[in-house]
């Protein structure tokens, strides 16, 4: 049976030529290497918690501590409103997708350079590297989600049917991270400056997203411009799905998704264009 | 051509070498360069990026099931060729076609992560070099067995000894079963016993009908494993033919076996020595007189020492101390063949070394002139050095250098006693 499967998947002949055309993504090759994608994600998750005393608890502890600090600073000191919800849950519901996104962006942005030893020694579709890097934080998200459920129980917040839409918002966050990560990681191969830009970018991006504050405090006339940031749609979606907050504006979601798709397509073209030179200049 | 596994047509690869630093450019460099080029446009556009061709117009075809060696000196383009065939980098010009599933091993243990355990690394590395999860599972026990690391399989590989690490890395690779296998110099890992197992695996792969292309600097391995050898030099195919022929011409052309085969002093005033004796010449040459052919372990060769004797009637003889690359004296030998008073003037002592005596490697001499068989009147560390190379075709699977300073061929007999 296995042999039969291998025969079907085997590409009988490989043609090696100087690259032609701008946009040719070999979906068949990506599919053939899907197991490697799995192993790369598996590796990232494993090594993250190797030789740590509390292991995967870090995935929970980090957003939890951030949430406590936010509650203290933004809710108690600065009196930032939270749309009538308990601020800790309000912040935590945003920190889940935000942490996931920022991790994915951070890892995918430096993924090619971090895997230079693979790129110069073996062939596989290079796209798998940033893809794996953007997917692996979802595992952390899963663990902190359990904590969120406990918090909802504590505050007596009942889950709604909106919860079923969560995977869509997670996917949007991942795609956003991949879209930007593709640009950054490709640039990083040639210009190591990108490595210094990423932490700064993430910091700025967090303040440009409604993590610590509600969208409602953003002036109405700036809303459309504001929603060019895809994380606005994602975080709004999370709060809606978890807390039963106001349903995100369709317009916001459409704008966010369009931005993501445009960035992603552009990133793919740029990535594929540069891919052939990775091994030579990395 | 249906039975053609690899066909390479006019492959060329150009690399850019910018003047000065070119790796890991920063935006600052980019800006600086742009600015400079604005000014340069007016003046003489000199130090722009230059390019060099790592490969030029390389073409060959390899049939299914052939086992082909690629030889050439460092920087000749062998590894670039491998990188192109394994699709790591793209050719600048030309085209290549490979029929069948390709597996390439440019390095063993690609993607090994020090924090992961041996077990985890087997799966990770297996997946990276192109094995499916099912395949890895199927071979898992055999891999662990081959690497001899059963006891440590759940320990992070960062705690492995370097020997264990390399064995595990090679073991995974050994179970990669593609139709076309591309191997860069990976045979030089591990100890002798492990190398034997590895080369056995390569031989098995070839016997199993797979096509194998491998790079090696080990001429013994090349001679014994390959039927065909491609010699690459300066990015071009110099010769492509039977292993024996190609290796022979490669060695004759490229291995400077007699690095410095002669030291001569024309002026006795400058020669090493004193007022009793002066050296004139120290020379090593093949017995058959050929100058281009290298010294192999089988080649008989001569060592000549010429001296000016300043004192008529002196009793002199020459002693040679032969050193190997490790600085060990292999042996000493002296010209004690007929002790008699020597006339003043130039004399020459010749020592003939039989083939099948010395081990392979670099050798050099210390020349002593001894008076009355008891006092050293001149000691000279000769700069003459020569490399004895090993090109024996061997039956066994071990192609490394045997230990020992000498490697004589001795007579053996075996009797059956029961």
mmCIF file of N, CA and C in Angstrom, chain A residues 49-105:
data_model
loop_
_atom_site.group_PDB
_atom_site.id
_atom_site.type_symbol
_atom_site.label_atom_id
_atom_site.label_comp_id
_atom_site.label_asym_id
_atom_site.label_seq_id
_atom_site.Cartn_x
_atom_site.Cartn_y
_atom_site.Cartn_z
ATOM 1 N N UNK A 49 10.189 24.264 24.478
ATOM 2 C CA UNK A 49 10.032 23.967 25.903
ATOM 3 C C UNK A 49 10.998 22.900 26.395
ATOM 4 N N UNK A 50 12.051 22.608 25.584
ATOM 5 C CA UNK A 50 13.053 21.655 26.047
ATOM 6 C C UNK A 50 13.881 22.282 27.151
ATOM 7 N N UNK A 51 14.214 21.489 28.111
ATOM 8 C CA UNK A 51 15.056 21.914 29.223
ATOM 9 C C UNK A 51 14.514 23.165 29.919
ATOM 10 N N UNK A 52 13.204 23.246 30.050
ATOM 11 C CA UNK A 52 12.610 24.281 30.880
ATOM 12 C C UNK A 52 11.974 23.556 32.053
ATOM 13 N N UNK A 53 11.926 24.221 33.196
ATOM 14 C CA UNK A 53 11.395 23.552 34.384
ATOM 15 C C UNK A 53 9.886 23.397 34.300
ATOM 16 N N UNK A 54 9.194 24.433 33.816
ATOM 17 C CA UNK A 54 7.738 24.353 33.828
ATOM 18 C C UNK A 54 7.160 24.147 32.433
ATOM 19 N N UNK A 55 8.048 23.949 31.456
ATOM 20 C CA UNK A 55 7.632 23.559 30.118
ATOM 21 C C UNK A 55 6.544 24.423 29.523
ATOM 22 N N UNK A 56 5.484 23.750 29.121
ATOM 23 C CA UNK A 56 4.446 24.410 28.337
ATOM 24 C C UNK A 56 3.662 25.424 29.172
ATOM 25 N N UNK A 57 3.849 25.420 30.494
ATOM 26 C CA UNK A 57 3.191 26.429 31.337
ATOM 27 C C UNK A 57 3.575 27.842 30.911
ATOM 28 N N UNK A 58 4.753 27.974 30.277
ATOM 29 C CA UNK A 58 5.170 29.298 29.809
ATOM 30 C C UNK A 58 4.171 29.850 28.803
ATOM 31 N N UNK A 59 3.602 28.959 28.017
ATOM 32 C CA UNK A 59 2.643 29.402 27.007
ATOM 33 C C UNK A 59 1.461 30.080 27.678
ATOM 34 N N UNK A 60 1.156 29.658 28.901
ATOM 35 C CA UNK A 60 0.012 30.204 29.632
ATOM 36 C C UNK A 60 0.437 31.405 30.466
ATOM 37 N N UNK A 61 1.626 31.266 31.061
ATOM 38 C CA UNK A 61 2.098 32.273 32.004
ATOM 39 C C UNK A 61 2.314 33.629 31.336
ATOM 40 N N UNK A 62 2.883 33.602 30.131
ATOM 41 C CA UNK A 62 3.206 34.870 29.483
ATOM 42 C C UNK A 62 1.976 35.758 29.274
ATOM 43 N N UNK A 63 0.918 35.263 28.598
ATOM 44 C CA UNK A 63 -0.247 36.151 28.441
ATOM 45 C C UNK A 63 -0.916 36.482 29.773
ATOM 46 N N UNK A 64 -0.818 35.541 30.721
ATOM 47 C CA UNK A 64 -1.450 35.762 32.019
ATOM 48 C C UNK A 64 -0.805 36.950 32.736
ATOM 49 N N UNK A 65 0.522 36.976 32.739
ATOM 50 C CA UNK A 65 1.227 38.066 33.421
ATOM 51 C C UNK A 65 0.984 39.387 32.690
ATOM 52 N N UNK A 66 1.041 39.331 31.354
ATOM 53 C CA UNK A 66 0.772 40.548 30.589
ATOM 54 C C UNK A 66 -0.622 41.080 30.923
ATOM 55 N N UNK A 67 -1.573 40.152 31.014
ATOM 56 C CA UNK A 67 -2.953 40.545 31.327
ATOM 57 C C UNK A 67 -3.019 41.257 32.679
ATOM 58 N N UNK A 68 -2.286 40.714 33.670
ATOM 59 C CA UNK A 68 -2.290 41.333 34.999
ATOM 60 C C UNK A 68 -1.710 42.748 34.943
ATOM 61 N N UNK A 69 -0.614 42.887 34.207
ATOM 62 C CA UNK A 69 0.008 44.216 34.099
ATOM 63 C C UNK A 69 -0.941 45.192 33.401
ATOM 64 N N UNK A 70 -1.552 44.725 32.321
ATOM 65 C CA UNK A 70 -2.496 45.571 31.582
ATOM 66 C C UNK A 70 -3.640 46.014 32.494
ATOM 67 N N UNK A 71 -4.157 45.055 33.283
ATOM 68 C CA UNK A 71 -5.276 45.372 34.163
ATOM 69 C C UNK A 71 -4.870 46.468 35.143
ATOM 70 N N UNK A 72 -3.661 46.306 35.679
ATOM 71 C CA UNK A 72 -3.171 47.277 36.651
ATOM 72 C C UNK A 72 -2.976 48.646 36.002
ATOM 73 N N UNK A 73 -2.241 48.664 34.879
ATOM 74 C CA UNK A 73 -1.852 49.942 34.277
ATOM 75 C C UNK A 73 -3.011 50.594 33.526
ATOM 76 N N UNK A 74 -3.609 49.850 32.606
ATOM 77 C CA UNK A 74 -4.595 50.476 31.724
ATOM 78 C C UNK A 74 -5.969 50.605 32.372
ATOM 79 N N UNK A 75 -6.361 49.603 33.163
ATOM 80 C CA UNK A 75 -7.699 49.668 33.745
ATOM 81 C C UNK A 75 -7.688 50.458 35.049
ATOM 82 N N UNK A 76 -6.791 50.115 35.965
ATOM 83 C CA UNK A 76 -6.801 50.766 37.277
ATOM 84 C C UNK A 76 -6.220 52.172 37.254
ATOM 85 N N UNK A 77 -5.068 52.347 36.599
ATOM 86 C CA UNK A 77 -4.424 53.667 36.609
ATOM 87 C C UNK A 77 -5.005 54.578 35.544
ATOM 88 N N UNK A 78 -5.109 54.068 34.309
ATOM 89 C CA UNK A 78 -5.466 54.949 33.195
ATOM 90 C C UNK A 78 -6.966 54.967 32.918
ATOM 91 N N UNK A 79 -7.691 54.112 33.611
ATOM 92 C CA UNK A 79 -9.145 54.065 33.442
ATOM 93 C C UNK A 79 -9.609 53.879 32.003
ATOM 94 N N UNK A 80 -8.926 53.010 31.306
ATOM 95 C CA UNK A 80 -9.325 52.694 29.932
ATOM 96 C C UNK A 80 -10.619 51.870 30.013
ATOM 97 N N UNK A 81 -11.639 52.226 29.234
ATOM 98 C CA UNK A 81 -12.887 51.461 29.302
ATOM 99 C C UNK A 81 -12.731 50.081 28.677
ATOM 100 N N UNK A 82 -13.636 49.176 29.011
ATOM 101 C CA UNK A 82 -13.566 47.849 28.411
ATOM 102 C C UNK A 82 -14.942 47.408 27.913
ATOM 103 N N UNK A 83 -15.670 48.324 27.353
ATOM 104 C CA UNK A 83 -16.979 48.035 26.758
ATOM 105 C C UNK A 83 -17.898 47.294 27.730
ATOM 106 N N UNK A 84 -17.791 47.617 28.997
ATOM 107 C CA UNK A 84 -18.704 47.034 29.980
ATOM 108 C C UNK A 84 -18.394 45.603 30.374
ATOM 109 N N UNK A 85 -17.272 45.043 29.859
ATOM 110 C CA UNK A 85 -16.899 43.679 30.253
ATOM 111 C C UNK A 85 -15.842 43.771 31.351
ATOM 112 N N UNK A 86 -15.662 42.673 32.122
ATOM 113 C CA UNK A 86 -14.559 42.701 33.093
ATOM 114 C C UNK A 86 -13.232 42.874 32.352
ATOM 115 N N UNK A 87 -12.419 43.861 32.752
ATOM 116 C CA UNK A 87 -11.202 44.168 31.989
ATOM 117 C C UNK A 87 -10.263 42.976 31.845
ATOM 118 N N UNK A 88 -10.035 42.170 32.917
ATOM 119 C CA UNK A 88 -9.096 41.045 32.735
ATOM 120 C C UNK A 88 -9.478 40.126 31.577
ATOM 121 N N UNK A 89 -10.749 39.765 31.467
ATOM 122 C CA UNK A 89 -11.162 38.876 30.374
ATOM 123 C C UNK A 89 -11.083 39.620 29.046
ATOM 124 N N UNK A 90 -11.480 40.887 29.098
ATOM 125 C CA UNK A 90 -11.442 41.739 27.908
ATOM 126 C C UNK A 90 -10.023 41.791 27.331
ATOM 127 N N UNK A 91 -9.037 41.964 28.207
ATOM 128 C CA UNK A 91 -7.643 42.041 27.750
ATOM 129 C C UNK A 91 -7.132 40.665 27.330
ATOM 130 N N UNK A 92 -7.478 39.651 28.119
ATOM 131 C CA UNK A 92 -6.969 38.311 27.823
ATOM 132 C C UNK A 92 -7.491 37.811 26.482
ATOM 133 N N UNK A 93 -8.750 38.114 26.186
ATOM 134 C CA UNK A 93 -9.340 37.680 24.913
ATOM 135 C C UNK A 93 -8.605 38.302 23.729
ATOM 136 N N UNK A 94 -7.999 39.474 23.951
ATOM 137 C CA UNK A 94 -7.237 40.100 22.867
ATOM 138 C C UNK A 94 -5.788 39.626 22.869
ATOM 139 N N UNK A 95 -5.283 39.336 24.065
ATOM 140 C CA UNK A 95 -3.882 38.914 24.157
ATOM 141 C C UNK A 95 -3.651 37.554 23.500
ATOM 142 N N UNK A 96 -4.662 36.681 23.530
ATOM 143 C CA UNK A 96 -4.499 35.365 22.893
ATOM 144 C C UNK A 96 -4.144 35.511 21.419
ATOM 145 N N UNK A 97 -5.014 36.145 20.614
ATOM 146 C CA UNK A 97 -4.651 36.269 19.196
ATOM 147 C C UNK A 97 -3.424 37.153 18.995
ATOM 148 N N UNK A 98 -3.264 38.174 19.845
ATOM 149 C CA UNK A 98 -2.123 39.071 19.658
ATOM 150 C C UNK A 98 -0.800 38.339 19.888
ATOM 151 N N UNK A 99 -0.704 37.580 20.978
ATOM 152 C CA UNK A 99 0.525 36.838 21.245
ATOM 153 C C UNK A 99 0.822 35.847 20.139
ATOM 154 N N UNK A 100 -0.233 35.197 19.711
ATOM 155 C CA UNK A 100 -0.098 34.217 18.641
ATOM 156 C C UNK A 100 0.449 34.897 17.389
ATOM 157 N N UNK A 101 -0.147 36.049 17.066
ATOM 158 C CA UNK A 101 0.276 36.784 15.872
ATOM 159 C C UNK A 101 1.713 37.289 16.012
ATOM 160 N N UNK A 102 2.032 37.874 17.177
ATOM 161 C CA UNK A 102 3.360 38.465 17.304
ATOM 162 C C UNK A 102 4.434 37.374 17.300
ATOM 163 N N UNK A 103 4.123 36.234 17.933
ATOM 164 C CA UNK A 103 5.062 35.114 17.889
ATOM 165 C C UNK A 103 5.270 34.639 16.457
ATOM 166 N N UNK A 104 4.146 34.505 15.750
ATOM 167 C CA UNK A 104 4.213 34.014 14.372
ATOM 168 C C UNK A 104 5.012 34.974 13.505
ATOM 169 N N UNK A 105 4.811 36.257 13.730
ATOM 170 C CA UNK A 105 5.521 37.261 12.939
ATOM 171 C C UNK A 105 7.013 37.226 13.262
#
